[in-house]
Amino acid sequence: MTAEDTVPTRLRQAPSWLLGQASIHGHRLVTEHFASADARGYHYRLLAALQEFGPASQAALGRCTGVDRSDVVAALNELADKKFIERSPDPADRRRNIVTITSAGTDHLEHLTGVLTQIQDALLAPLSAAEREQLTHLLTRIVDHHTSRH
Amino acid sequence: MTAEDTVPTRLRQAPSWLLGQASIHGHRLVTEHFASADARGYHYRLLAALQEFGPASQAALGRCTGVDRSDVVAALNELADKKFIERSPDPADRRRNIVTITSAGTDHLEHLTGVLTQIQDALLAPLSAAEREQLTHLLTRIVDHHTSRH
DNA sequence: ACACCAACATTGGTGCGGCCAACGATAGCA
DNA sequence: TGCTATCGTTGGCCGCACCAATGTTGGTGT
């Protein structure tokens, strides 16, 4: 086999590749651990937003979590099935649903947050505390740049 | 709207979230720019491996690029349609296909590499050269940790 | 020589996550 | 009054990472 299990140099040097690979490992950790808790990424995003900002419309939830409107519907259906959120019509604007997190939902969110903390530790295992902060800072700047720039 | 377009703190602080978001922006850039060149990520990975390591079997290609065997088949079909690679049976091992990059394929790879360089620049725009190196280093360590650990 | 297991290419299917297009209903504004 | 925008919802698409099964072929142990 001419090609050992070595990543081609062209790839290994590209930040976009490294970013993608690192994010894949993170994503796998999240998926696996969340699956054990009968959850997935979208659930956490929505619950976190509801807990922090209080009851909100589905469109607002989608906007602040970066989840598409149509995907918000599906995720909220799943969360509603598990009694983690409740939908009620907005009396002030009959187009809107007001989404509220239940106490069971808050508990679930708290649990998932714990799980997520463990995940971060597994993901960043080879890095020191200072390096983790460095990485967070660099990534934040990239993300901010690409979101504020609309 | 109680929730403005602000990302919940719980998310904003999680490195896995930042990694995912940054990788999404990178991925979008790659997808868009590569689409203009009638290519996608898998194509580049495979062509890069072929160029660097020479003719190889599909299984070997999949292993060193991190692409699943079954997905290698599909991607190579696409590349073969465009005459960028050629499949020939391995006389020494009739289970194997020997995949070879054509000169058109090399040209295409070279072109895509140029495109990719531009992408890196757009992706890391807010970072200085030193910071880019820092980021690359940190990411490399994470990726290495999660791949060498099998 | 034989049985057995491992590796190969291929098919087909799953799931998540990020998208887009369209629809009917409603709100706000000209 | 219309025009436009927003909202929830349905349904679909694509990329990428996976898994399972199949038939073929190689290599090994006995």
mmCIF file of C-alpha atoms (C1' of nucleotides) in Angstrom:
data_model
loop_
_atom_site.group_PDB
_atom_site.id
_atom_site.type_symbol
_atom_site.label_atom_id
_atom_site.label_comp_id
_atom_site.label_asym_id
_atom_site.label_seq_id
_atom_site.Cartn_x
_atom_site.Cartn_y
_atom_site.Cartn_z
ATOM 1 C CA MET A 1 0.000 0.000 0.000
ATOM 2 C CA THR A 2 1.636 3.144 -1.269
ATOM 3 C CA ALA A 3 -0.573 5.199 0.963
ATOM 4 C CA GLU A 4 -0.158 4.484 4.640
ATOM 5 C CA ASP A 5 -2.651 5.820 7.066
ATOM 6 C CA THR A 6 -1.083 9.251 6.845
ATOM 7 C CA VAL A 7 -3.077 12.355 6.151
ATOM 8 C CA PRO A 8 -1.948 14.148 2.982
ATOM 9 C CA THR A 9 0.142 17.220 3.714
ATOM 10 C CA ARG A 10 -2.161 19.459 1.720
ATOM 11 C CA LEU A 11 -4.959 18.612 4.117
ATOM 12 C CA ARG A 12 -2.985 18.532 7.323
ATOM 13 C CA GLN A 13 -1.843 22.087 6.765
ATOM 14 C CA ALA A 14 -5.223 23.589 5.988
ATOM 15 C CA PRO A 15 -6.831 25.265 9.020
ATOM 16 C CA SER A 16 -10.257 24.546 7.559
ATOM 17 C CA TRP A 17 -9.403 20.840 7.606
ATOM 18 C CA LEU A 18 -8.107 20.968 11.163
ATOM 19 C CA LEU A 19 -11.151 22.917 12.227
ATOM 20 C CA GLY A 20 -13.398 20.387 10.567
ATOM 21 C CA GLN A 21 -11.623 17.399 12.075
ATOM 22 C CA ALA A 22 -11.606 18.872 15.554
ATOM 23 C CA SER A 23 -15.253 19.767 15.233
ATOM 24 C CA ILE A 24 -16.048 16.227 14.102
ATOM 25 C CA HIS A 25 -14.515 14.786 17.223
ATOM 26 C CA GLY A 26 -16.417 17.301 19.307
ATOM 27 C CA HIS A 27 -19.582 16.559 17.429
ATOM 28 C CA ARG A 28 -19.185 12.836 17.921
ATOM 29 C CA LEU A 29 -18.663 13.290 21.633
ATOM 30 C CA VAL A 30 -21.739 15.496 21.869
ATOM 31 C CA THR A 31 -23.862 13.119 19.811
ATOM 32 C CA GLU A 32 -22.853 10.053 21.779
ATOM 33 C CA HIS A 33 -23.147 11.556 25.231
ATOM 34 C CA PHE A 34 -26.366 13.369 24.441
ATOM 35 C CA ALA A 35 -27.823 10.237 22.904
ATOM 36 C CA SER A 36 -27.297 8.478 26.225
ATOM 37 C CA ALA A 37 -29.404 11.237 27.731
ATOM 38 C CA ASP A 38 -31.998 10.878 24.969
ATOM 39 C CA ALA A 39 -31.156 14.271 23.524
ATOM 40 C CA ARG A 40 -29.424 15.884 20.587
ATOM 41 C CA GLY A 41 -27.691 19.144 19.861
ATOM 42 C CA TYR A 42 -30.747 21.112 18.785
ATOM 43 C CA HIS A 43 -32.518 20.289 22.039
ATOM 44 C CA TYR A 44 -29.741 21.767 24.107
ATOM 45 C CA ARG A 45 -29.558 24.904 22.041
ATOM 46 C CA LEU A 46 -33.264 25.583 22.352
ATOM 47 C CA LEU A 47 -33.500 24.764 26.037
ATOM 48 C CA ALA A 48 -30.482 26.944 26.788
ATOM 49 C CA ALA A 49 -32.076 29.869 24.974
ATOM 50 C CA LEU A 50 -35.401 29.411 26.743
ATOM 51 C CA GLN A 51 -33.754 29.226 30.126
ATOM 52 C CA GLU A 52 -31.632 32.305 29.562
ATOM 53 C CA PHE A 53 -34.088 34.557 27.763
ATOM 54 C CA GLY A 54 -37.392 33.259 29.067
ATOM 55 C CA PRO A 55 -40.439 32.346 26.958
ATOM 56 C CA ALA A 56 -39.991 33.234 23.315
ATOM 57 C CA SER A 57 -41.475 32.703 19.883
ATOM 58 C CA GLN A 58 -40.164 29.914 17.685
ATOM 59 C CA ALA A 59 -38.734 32.350 15.181
ATOM 60 C CA ALA A 60 -36.808 34.187 17.896
ATOM 61 C CA LEU A 61 -35.475 30.887 19.207
ATOM 62 C CA GLY A 62 -34.282 29.910 15.787
ATOM 63 C CA ARG A 63 -32.582 33.224 15.256
ATOM 64 C CA CYS A 64 -30.560 33.242 18.440
ATOM 65 C CA THR A 65 -29.561 29.591 18.311
ATOM 66 C CA GLY A 66 -28.795 29.463 14.603
ATOM 67 C CA VAL A 67 -31.386 26.798 13.980
ATOM 68 C CA ASP A 68 -33.578 27.085 10.908
ATOM 69 C CA ARG A 69 -37.258 27.890 11.521
ATOM 70 C CA SER A 70 -38.338 24.600 10.036
ATOM 71 C CA ASP A 71 -35.935 22.620 12.184
ATOM 72 C CA VAL A 72 -37.091 24.466 15.285
ATOM 73 C CA VAL A 73 -40.547 23.046 14.686
ATOM 74 C CA ALA A 74 -39.297 19.462 14.669
ATOM 75 C CA ALA A 75 -37.014 19.889 17.661
ATOM 76 C CA LEU A 76 -39.755 21.568 19.689
ATOM 77 C CA ASN A 77 -42.118 18.742 18.815
ATOM 78 C CA GLU A 78 -39.637 16.304 20.278
ATOM 79 C CA LEU A 79 -39.118 18.448 23.370
ATOM 80 C CA ALA A 80 -42.867 18.860 23.797
ATOM 81 C CA ASP A 81 -43.367 15.083 23.589
ATOM 82 C CA LYS A 82 -41.023 14.769 26.542
ATOM 83 C CA LYS A 83 -42.792 17.593 28.405
ATOM 84 C CA PHE A 84 -39.695 19.775 28.437
ATOM 85 C CA ILE A 85 -41.406 22.708 26.765
ATOM 86 C CA GLU A 86 -44.927 23.968 26.210
ATOM 87 C CA ARG A 87 -46.405 25.841 23.292
ATOM 88 C CA SER A 88 -49.184 28.364 23.768
ATOM 89 C CA PRO A 89 -50.649 30.857 21.337
ATOM 90 C CA ASP A 90 -49.534 34.462 21.795
ATOM 91 C CA PRO A 91 -52.659 36.524 22.572
ATOM 92 C CA ALA A 92 -50.885 39.677 21.388
ATOM 93 C CA ASP A 93 -49.880 38.208 18.036
ATOM 94 C CA ARG A 94 -51.853 35.283 16.777
ATOM 95 C CA ARG A 95 -49.108 34.248 14.351
ATOM 96 C CA ARG A 96 -46.773 33.440 17.190
ATOM 97 C CA ASN A 97 -46.430 30.552 19.579
ATOM 98 C CA ILE A 98 -45.052 31.363 22.980
ATOM 99 C CA VAL A 99 -42.661 28.605 23.943
ATOM 100 C CA THR A 100 -42.059 28.035 27.641
ATOM 101 C CA ILE A 101 -39.603 25.731 29.337
ATOM 102 C CA THR A 102 -41.102 23.458 31.997
ATOM 103 C CA SER A 103 -39.431 22.616 35.283
ATOM 104 C CA ALA A 104 -38.698 19.169 33.895
ATOM 105 C CA GLY A 105 -37.114 20.947 30.970
ATOM 106 C CA THR A 106 -34.934 23.019 33.262
ATOM 107 C CA ASP A 107 -33.828 19.872 35.070
ATOM 108 C CA HIS A 108 -33.019 18.243 31.771
ATOM 109 C CA LEU A 109 -31.052 21.278 30.654
ATOM 110 C CA GLU A 110 -29.077 21.260 33.887
ATOM 111 C CA HIS A 111 -28.283 17.618 33.399
ATOM 112 C CA LEU A 112 -27.188 18.132 29.819
ATOM 113 C CA THR A 113 -25.019 21.036 30.885
ATOM 114 C CA GLY A 114 -23.178 18.684 33.193
ATOM 115 C CA VAL A 115 -22.727 16.218 30.394
ATOM 116 C CA LEU A 116 -21.473 18.981 28.133
ATOM 117 C CA THR A 117 -18.867 20.035 30.669
ATOM 118 C CA GLN A 118 -17.451 16.526 30.683
ATOM 119 C CA ILE A 119 -17.398 16.589 26.909
ATOM 120 C CA GLN A 120 -15.341 19.761 26.803
ATOM 121 C CA ASP A 121 -12.824 18.136 29.058
ATOM 122 C CA ALA A 122 -12.534 15.059 26.883
ATOM 123 C CA LEU A 123 -12.316 17.171 23.757
ATOM 124 C CA LEU A 124 -9.631 19.522 25.033
ATOM 125 C CA ALA A 125 -7.807 16.869 27.028
ATOM 126 C CA PRO A 126 -4.342 17.537 25.567
ATOM 127 C CA LEU A 127 -4.533 21.279 26.258
ATOM 128 C CA SER A 128 -3.621 23.165 29.395
ATOM 129 C CA ALA A 129 -6.057 25.593 30.976
ATOM 130 C CA ALA A 130 -4.221 28.537 29.479
ATOM 131 C CA GLU A 131 -4.218 26.935 26.063
ATOM 132 C CA ARG A 132 -7.924 26.217 26.272
ATOM 133 C CA GLU A 133 -8.547 29.849 26.973
ATOM 134 C CA GLN A 134 -6.307 30.799 24.078
ATOM 135 C CA LEU A 135 -8.217 28.521 21.746
ATOM 136 C CA THR A 136 -11.561 29.798 22.962
ATOM 137 C CA HIS A 137 -10.428 33.338 22.369
ATOM 138 C CA LEU A 138 -9.179 32.682 18.847
ATOM 139 C CA LEU A 139 -12.301 30.764 17.896
ATOM 140 C CA THR A 140 -14.558 33.426 19.352
ATOM 141 C CA ARG A 141 -12.925 36.034 17.189
ATOM 142 C CA ILE A 142 -13.373 33.932 14.076
ATOM 143 C CA VAL A 143 -17.001 33.198 14.835
ATOM 144 C CA ASP A 144 -17.760 36.813 15.723
ATOM 145 C CA HIS A 145 -16.143 38.011 12.533
ATOM 146 C CA HIS A 146 -18.248 35.720 10.382
ATOM 147 C CA THR A 147 -21.529 36.437 12.130
ATOM 148 C CA SER A 148 -21.348 40.174 12.740
ATOM 149 C CA ARG A 149 -20.369 40.581 9.105
ATOM 150 C CA HIS A 150 -23.924 39.290 8.581
ATOM 151 C CA MET B 1 -39.321 39.340 21.680
ATOM 152 C CA THR B 2 -37.622 38.412 24.903
ATOM 153 C CA ALA B 3 -34.859 36.719 22.985
ATOM 154 C CA GLU B 4 -32.885 39.027 20.762
ATOM 155 C CA ASP B 5 -30.464 37.581 18.285
ATOM 156 C CA THR B 6 -27.999 36.821 21.034
ATOM 157 C CA VAL B 7 -26.426 33.432 21.468
ATOM 158 C CA PRO B 8 -27.155 31.901 24.880
ATOM 159 C CA THR B 9 -24.196 32.127 27.253
ATOM 160 C CA ARG B 10 -24.186 28.383 27.842
ATOM 161 C CA LEU B 11 -23.474 27.864 24.172
ATOM 162 C CA ARG B 12 -21.141 30.776 23.610
ATOM 163 C CA GLN B 13 -18.817 29.470 26.287
ATOM 164 C CA ALA B 14 -18.602 25.880 25.106
ATOM 165 C CA PRO B 15 -15.503 25.206 23.012
ATOM 166 C CA SER B 16 -17.380 22.454 21.188
ATOM 167 C CA TRP B 17 -19.921 25.049 20.107
ATOM 168 C CA LEU B 18 -17.272 27.503 18.995
ATOM 169 C CA LEU B 19 -15.448 24.761 17.162
ATOM 170 C CA GLY B 20 -18.658 23.720 15.458
ATOM 171 C CA GLN B 21 -19.585 27.268 14.475
ATOM 172 C CA ALA B 22 -16.139 28.069 13.150
ATOM 173 C CA SER B 23 -16.084 24.827 11.227
ATOM 174 C CA ILE B 24 -19.494 25.612 9.745
ATOM 175 C CA HIS B 25 -18.232 28.887 8.367
ATOM 176 C CA GLY B 26 -15.165 27.138 7.003
ATOM 177 C CA HIS B 27 -17.304 24.394 5.585
ATOM 178 C CA ARG B 28 -19.623 26.848 3.904
ATOM 179 C CA LEU B 29 -16.717 28.651 2.320
ATOM 180 C CA VAL B 30 -15.288 25.372 1.060
ATOM 181 C CA THR B 31 -18.641 24.186 -0.255
ATOM 182 C CA GLU B 32 -19.401 27.424 -2.070
ATOM 183 C CA HIS B 33 -15.982 27.952 -3.589
ATOM 184 C CA PHE B 34 -15.574 24.312 -4.520
ATOM 185 C CA ALA B 35 -19.043 24.217 -6.030
ATOM 186 C CA SER B 36 -17.969 26.999 -8.386
ATOM 187 C CA ALA B 37 -15.180 24.649 -9.440
ATOM 188 C CA ASP B 38 -17.635 21.754 -9.736
ATOM 189 C CA ALA B 39 -16.059 19.929 -6.809
ATOM 190 C CA ARG B 40 -16.721 19.037 -3.203
ATOM 191 C CA GLY B 41 -14.690 18.253 -0.124
ATOM 192 C CA TYR B 42 -14.351 14.520 -0.700
ATOM 193 C CA HIS B 43 -12.900 15.121 -4.163
ATOM 194 C CA TYR B 44 -10.122 17.263 -2.835
ATOM 195 C CA ARG B 45 -9.230 14.821 -0.089
ATOM 196 C CA LEU B 46 -8.941 11.927 -2.494
ATOM 197 C CA LEU B 47 -7.049 13.823 -5.175
ATOM 198 C CA ALA B 48 -4.622 15.184 -2.593
ATOM 199 C CA ALA B 49 -3.905 11.690 -1.312
ATOM 200 C CA LEU B 50 -3.412 10.318 -4.814
ATOM 201 C CA GLN B 51 -1.061 13.111 -5.754
ATOM 202 C CA GLU B 52 1.021 12.765 -2.620
ATOM 203 C CA PHE B 53 1.161 8.997 -2.240
ATOM 204 C CA GLY B 54 0.749 7.865 -5.823
ATOM 205 C CA PRO B 55 -1.686 5.216 -7.084
ATOM 206 C CA ALA B 56 -3.472 3.443 -4.287
ATOM 207 C CA SER B 57 -6.359 1.126 -3.540
ATOM 208 C CA GLN B 58 -9.718 2.574 -2.573
ATOM 209 C CA ALA B 59 -9.477 1.184 0.937
ATOM 210 C CA ALA B 60 -6.097 2.836 1.449
ATOM 211 C CA LEU B 61 -7.464 6.117 0.160
ATOM 212 C CA GLY B 62 -10.367 5.948 2.543
ATOM 213 C CA ARG B 63 -8.112 5.211 5.465
ATOM 214 C CA CYS B 64 -5.722 8.090 4.995
ATOM 215 C CA THR B 65 -8.355 10.675 4.147
ATOM 216 C CA GLY B 66 -10.873 9.639 6.781
ATOM 217 C CA VAL B 67 -13.534 8.929 4.193
ATOM 218 C CA ASP B 68 -15.686 5.846 4.616
ATOM 219 C CA ARG B 69 -15.061 3.039 2.104
ATOM 220 C CA SER B 70 -18.584 3.301 0.773
ATOM 221 C CA ASP B 71 -18.303 7.041 0.286
ATOM 222 C CA VAL B 72 -14.984 6.605 -1.486
ATOM 223 C CA VAL B 73 -16.791 4.569 -4.129
ATOM 224 C CA ALA B 74 -19.271 7.338 -4.850
ATOM 225 C CA ALA B 75 -16.676 10.116 -4.854
ATOM 226 C CA LEU B 76 -14.377 8.158 -7.155
ATOM 227 C CA ASN B 77 -17.279 7.534 -9.510
ATOM 228 C CA GLU B 78 -17.775 11.269 -9.755
ATOM 229 C CA LEU B 79 -14.061 11.882 -10.255
ATOM 230 C CA ALA B 80 -13.884 9.152 -12.877
ATOM 231 C CA ASP B 81 -16.827 10.683 -14.761
ATOM 232 C CA LYS B 82 -14.788 13.856 -15.019
ATOM 233 C CA LYS B 83 -11.670 11.932 -16.076
ATOM 234 C CA PHE B 84 -9.724 13.047 -13.024
ATOM 235 C CA ILE B 85 -8.919 9.517 -11.900
ATOM 236 C CA GLU B 86 -8.778 6.071 -13.425
ATOM 237 C CA ARG B 87 -9.583 2.709 -11.916
ATOM 238 C CA SER B 88 -7.741 -0.403 -12.984
ATOM 239 C CA PRO B 89 -7.753 -3.851 -11.451
ATOM 240 C CA ASP B 90 -4.666 -4.716 -9.420
ATOM 241 C CA PRO B 91 -2.967 -7.670 -11.125
ATOM 242 C CA ALA B 92 -1.244 -8.583 -7.869
ATOM 243 C CA ASP B 93 -4.469 -8.625 -5.845
ATOM 244 C CA ARG B 94 -7.667 -9.040 -7.743
ATOM 245 C CA ARG B 95 -9.732 -7.683 -4.865
ATOM 246 C CA ARG B 96 -8.200 -4.274 -5.271
ATOM 247 C CA ASN B 97 -8.686 -1.434 -7.690
ATOM 248 C CA ILE B 98 -5.620 0.644 -8.374
ATOM 249 C CA VAL B 99 -6.707 4.253 -8.514
ATOM 250 C CA THR B 100 -4.543 6.624 -10.502
ATOM 251 C CA ILE B 101 -4.777 10.374 -10.838
ATOM 252 C CA THR B 102 -4.782 11.672 -14.410
ATOM 253 C CA SER B 103 -2.966 14.771 -15.549
ATOM 254 C CA ALA B 104 -6.314 16.507 -15.791
ATOM 255 C CA GLY B 105 -6.833 15.422 -12.205
ATOM 256 C CA THR B 106 -3.525 16.919 -11.137
ATOM 257 C CA ASP B 107 -4.451 20.171 -12.843
ATOM 258 C CA HIS B 108 -7.793 20.171 -11.102
ATOM 259 C CA LEU B 109 -6.144 19.488 -7.752
ATOM 260 C CA GLU B 110 -3.738 22.340 -8.298
ATOM 261 C CA HIS B 111 -6.598 24.641 -9.102
ATOM 262 C CA LEU B 112 -8.554 23.564 -6.043
ATOM 263 C CA THR B 113 -5.489 24.076 -3.882
ATOM 264 C CA GLY B 114 -5.394 27.676 -5.033
ATOM 265 C CA VAL B 115 -9.046 28.069 -4.195
ATOM 266 C CA LEU B 116 -8.456 26.506 -0.798
ATOM 267 C CA THR B 117 -5.686 28.957 -0.006
ATOM 268 C CA GLN B 118 -8.051 31.843 -0.617
ATOM 269 C CA ILE B 119 -10.588 30.178 1.625
ATOM 270 C CA GLN B 120 -8.156 29.926 4.512
ATOM 271 C CA ASP B 121 -7.521 33.613 4.204
ATOM 272 C CA ALA B 122 -11.194 34.474 4.288
ATOM 273 C CA LEU B 123 -11.793 32.122 7.188
ATOM 274 C CA LEU B 124 -8.948 33.401 9.333
ATOM 275 C CA ALA B 125 -9.315 37.009 8.253
ATOM 276 C CA PRO B 126 -9.492 38.495 11.762
ATOM 277 C CA LEU B 127 -6.329 36.685 12.912
ATOM 278 C CA SER B 128 -2.711 37.780 12.584
ATOM 279 C CA ALA B 129 -0.134 35.442 11.086
ATOM 280 C CA ALA B 130 1.169 34.539 14.539
ATOM 281 C CA GLU B 131 -2.346 33.854 15.776
ATOM 282 C CA ARG B 132 -3.092 31.658 12.796
ATOM 283 C CA GLU B 133 -0.058 29.598 13.599
ATOM 284 C CA GLN B 134 -1.129 29.417 17.218
ATOM 285 C CA LEU B 135 -4.562 28.203 16.223
ATOM 286 C CA THR B 136 -3.153 25.653 13.819
ATOM 287 C CA HIS B 137 -0.890 24.337 16.518
ATOM 288 C CA LEU B 138 -3.642 23.997 19.094
ATOM 289 C CA LEU B 139 -6.009 22.335 16.645
ATOM 290 C CA THR B 140 -3.314 19.952 15.466
ATOM 291 C CA ARG B 141 -2.747 18.794 19.004
ATOM 292 C CA ILE B 142 -6.447 18.176 19.546
ATOM 293 C CA VAL B 143 -6.821 16.292 16.287
ATOM 294 C CA ASP B 144 -3.685 14.228 16.888
ATOM 295 C CA HIS B 145 -4.854 13.336 20.349
ATOM 296 C CA HIS B 146 -8.180 12.052 19.116
ATOM 297 C CA THR B 147 -6.795 10.104 16.184
ATOM 298 C CA SER B 148 -3.648 8.533 17.612
ATOM 299 C CA ARG B 149 -5.733 7.396 20.561
ATOM 300 C CA HIS B 150 -7.488 5.353 17.863
ATOM 301 C "C1'" DA C 1 -6.260 -29.746 -0.173
ATOM 302 C "C1'" DC C 2 -9.339 -27.837 2.882
ATOM 303 C "C1'" DA C 3 -11.761 -24.715 5.890
ATOM 304 C "C1'" DC C 4 -11.620 -20.367 7.869
ATOM 305 C "C1'" DC C 5 -10.991 -15.717 8.456
ATOM 306 C "C1'" DA C 6 -9.592 -11.054 6.761
ATOM 307 C "C1'" DA C 7 -9.616 -7.595 3.357
ATOM 308 C "C1'" DC C 8 -11.736 -5.536 -0.778
ATOM 309 C "C1'" DA C 9 -15.314 -2.964 -3.699
ATOM 310 C "C1'" DT C 10 -19.942 -2.148 -3.844
ATOM 311 C "C1'" DT C 11 -24.890 -1.365 -2.581
ATOM 312 C "C1'" DG C 12 -28.138 0.598 0.305
ATOM 313 C "C1'" DG C 13 -29.591 2.765 4.290
ATOM 314 C "C1'" DT C 14 -29.356 5.904 8.796
ATOM 315 C "C1'" DG C 15 -28.841 10.165 11.258
ATOM 316 C "C1'" DC C 16 -27.576 14.837 12.221
ATOM 317 C "C1'" DG C 17 -27.091 19.384 10.853
ATOM 318 C "C1'" DG C 18 -27.495 23.223 7.694
ATOM 319 C "C1'" DC C 19 -30.297 24.840 4.088
ATOM 320 C "C1'" DC C 20 -34.302 26.461 0.752
ATOM 321 C "C1'" DA C 21 -39.201 26.896 -1.228
ATOM 322 C "C1'" DA C 22 -43.839 27.149 -0.497
ATOM 323 C "C1'" DC C 23 -48.156 27.534 2.034
ATOM 324 C "C1'" DG C 24 -51.979 29.684 4.773
ATOM 325 C "C1'" DA C 25 -52.677 32.742 8.445
ATOM 326 C "C1'" DT C 26 -51.890 37.085 10.574
ATOM 327 C "C1'" DA C 27 -49.916 41.828 11.504
ATOM 328 C "C1'" DG C 28 -48.485 46.340 10.275
ATOM 329 C "C1'" DC C 29 -48.039 49.932 7.166
ATOM 330 C "C1'" DA C 30 -48.957 52.778 2.952
ATOM 331 C "C1'" DT D 1 -57.959 48.993 1.292
ATOM 332 C "C1'" DG D 2 -54.173 46.625 -0.572
ATOM 333 C "C1'" DC D 3 -49.015 45.546 -0.072
ATOM 334 C "C1'" DT D 4 -45.529 43.552 2.320
ATOM 335 C "C1'" DA D 5 -43.456 41.149 6.076
ATOM 336 C "C1'" DT D 6 -43.537 37.776 9.559
ATOM 337 C "C1'" DC D 7 -44.951 33.426 11.645
ATOM 338 C "C1'" DG D 8 -45.549 28.356 12.041
ATOM 339 C "C1'" DT D 9 -45.558 24.359 9.337
ATOM 340 C "C1'" DT D 10 -44.670 20.922 5.686
ATOM 341 C "C1'" DG D 11 -41.602 18.791 2.647
ATOM 342 C "C1'" DG D 12 -37.606 18.379 0.403
ATOM 343 C "C1'" DC D 13 -32.247 18.651 -0.682
ATOM 344 C "C1'" DC D 14 -27.253 18.167 0.206
ATOM 345 C "C1'" DG D 15 -22.951 17.115 2.608
ATOM 346 C "C1'" DC D 16 -20.692 14.357 5.585
ATOM 347 C "C1'" DA D 17 -20.029 10.708 8.974
ATOM 348 C "C1'" DC D 18 -21.509 6.280 9.813
ATOM 349 C "C1'" DC D 19 -23.173 1.064 9.676
ATOM 350 C "C1'" DA D 20 -24.666 -3.572 7.718
ATOM 351 C "C1'" DA D 21 -24.654 -6.907 4.238
ATOM 352 C "C1'" DT D 22 -22.987 -9.205 -0.009
ATOM 353 C "C1'" DG D 23 -19.955 -11.554 -3.192
ATOM 354 C "C1'" DT D 24 -15.239 -11.943 -4.390
ATOM 355 C "C1'" DT D 25 -10.537 -12.883 -3.454
ATOM 356 C "C1'" DG D 26 -6.093 -13.563 -0.407
ATOM 357 C "C1'" DG D 27 -3.722 -15.580 3.076
ATOM 358 C "C1'" DT D 28 -3.284 -18.759 6.989
ATOM 359 C "C1'" DG D 29 -3.656 -22.863 9.741
ATOM 360 C "C1'" DT D 30 -4.284 -27.553 9.752
#
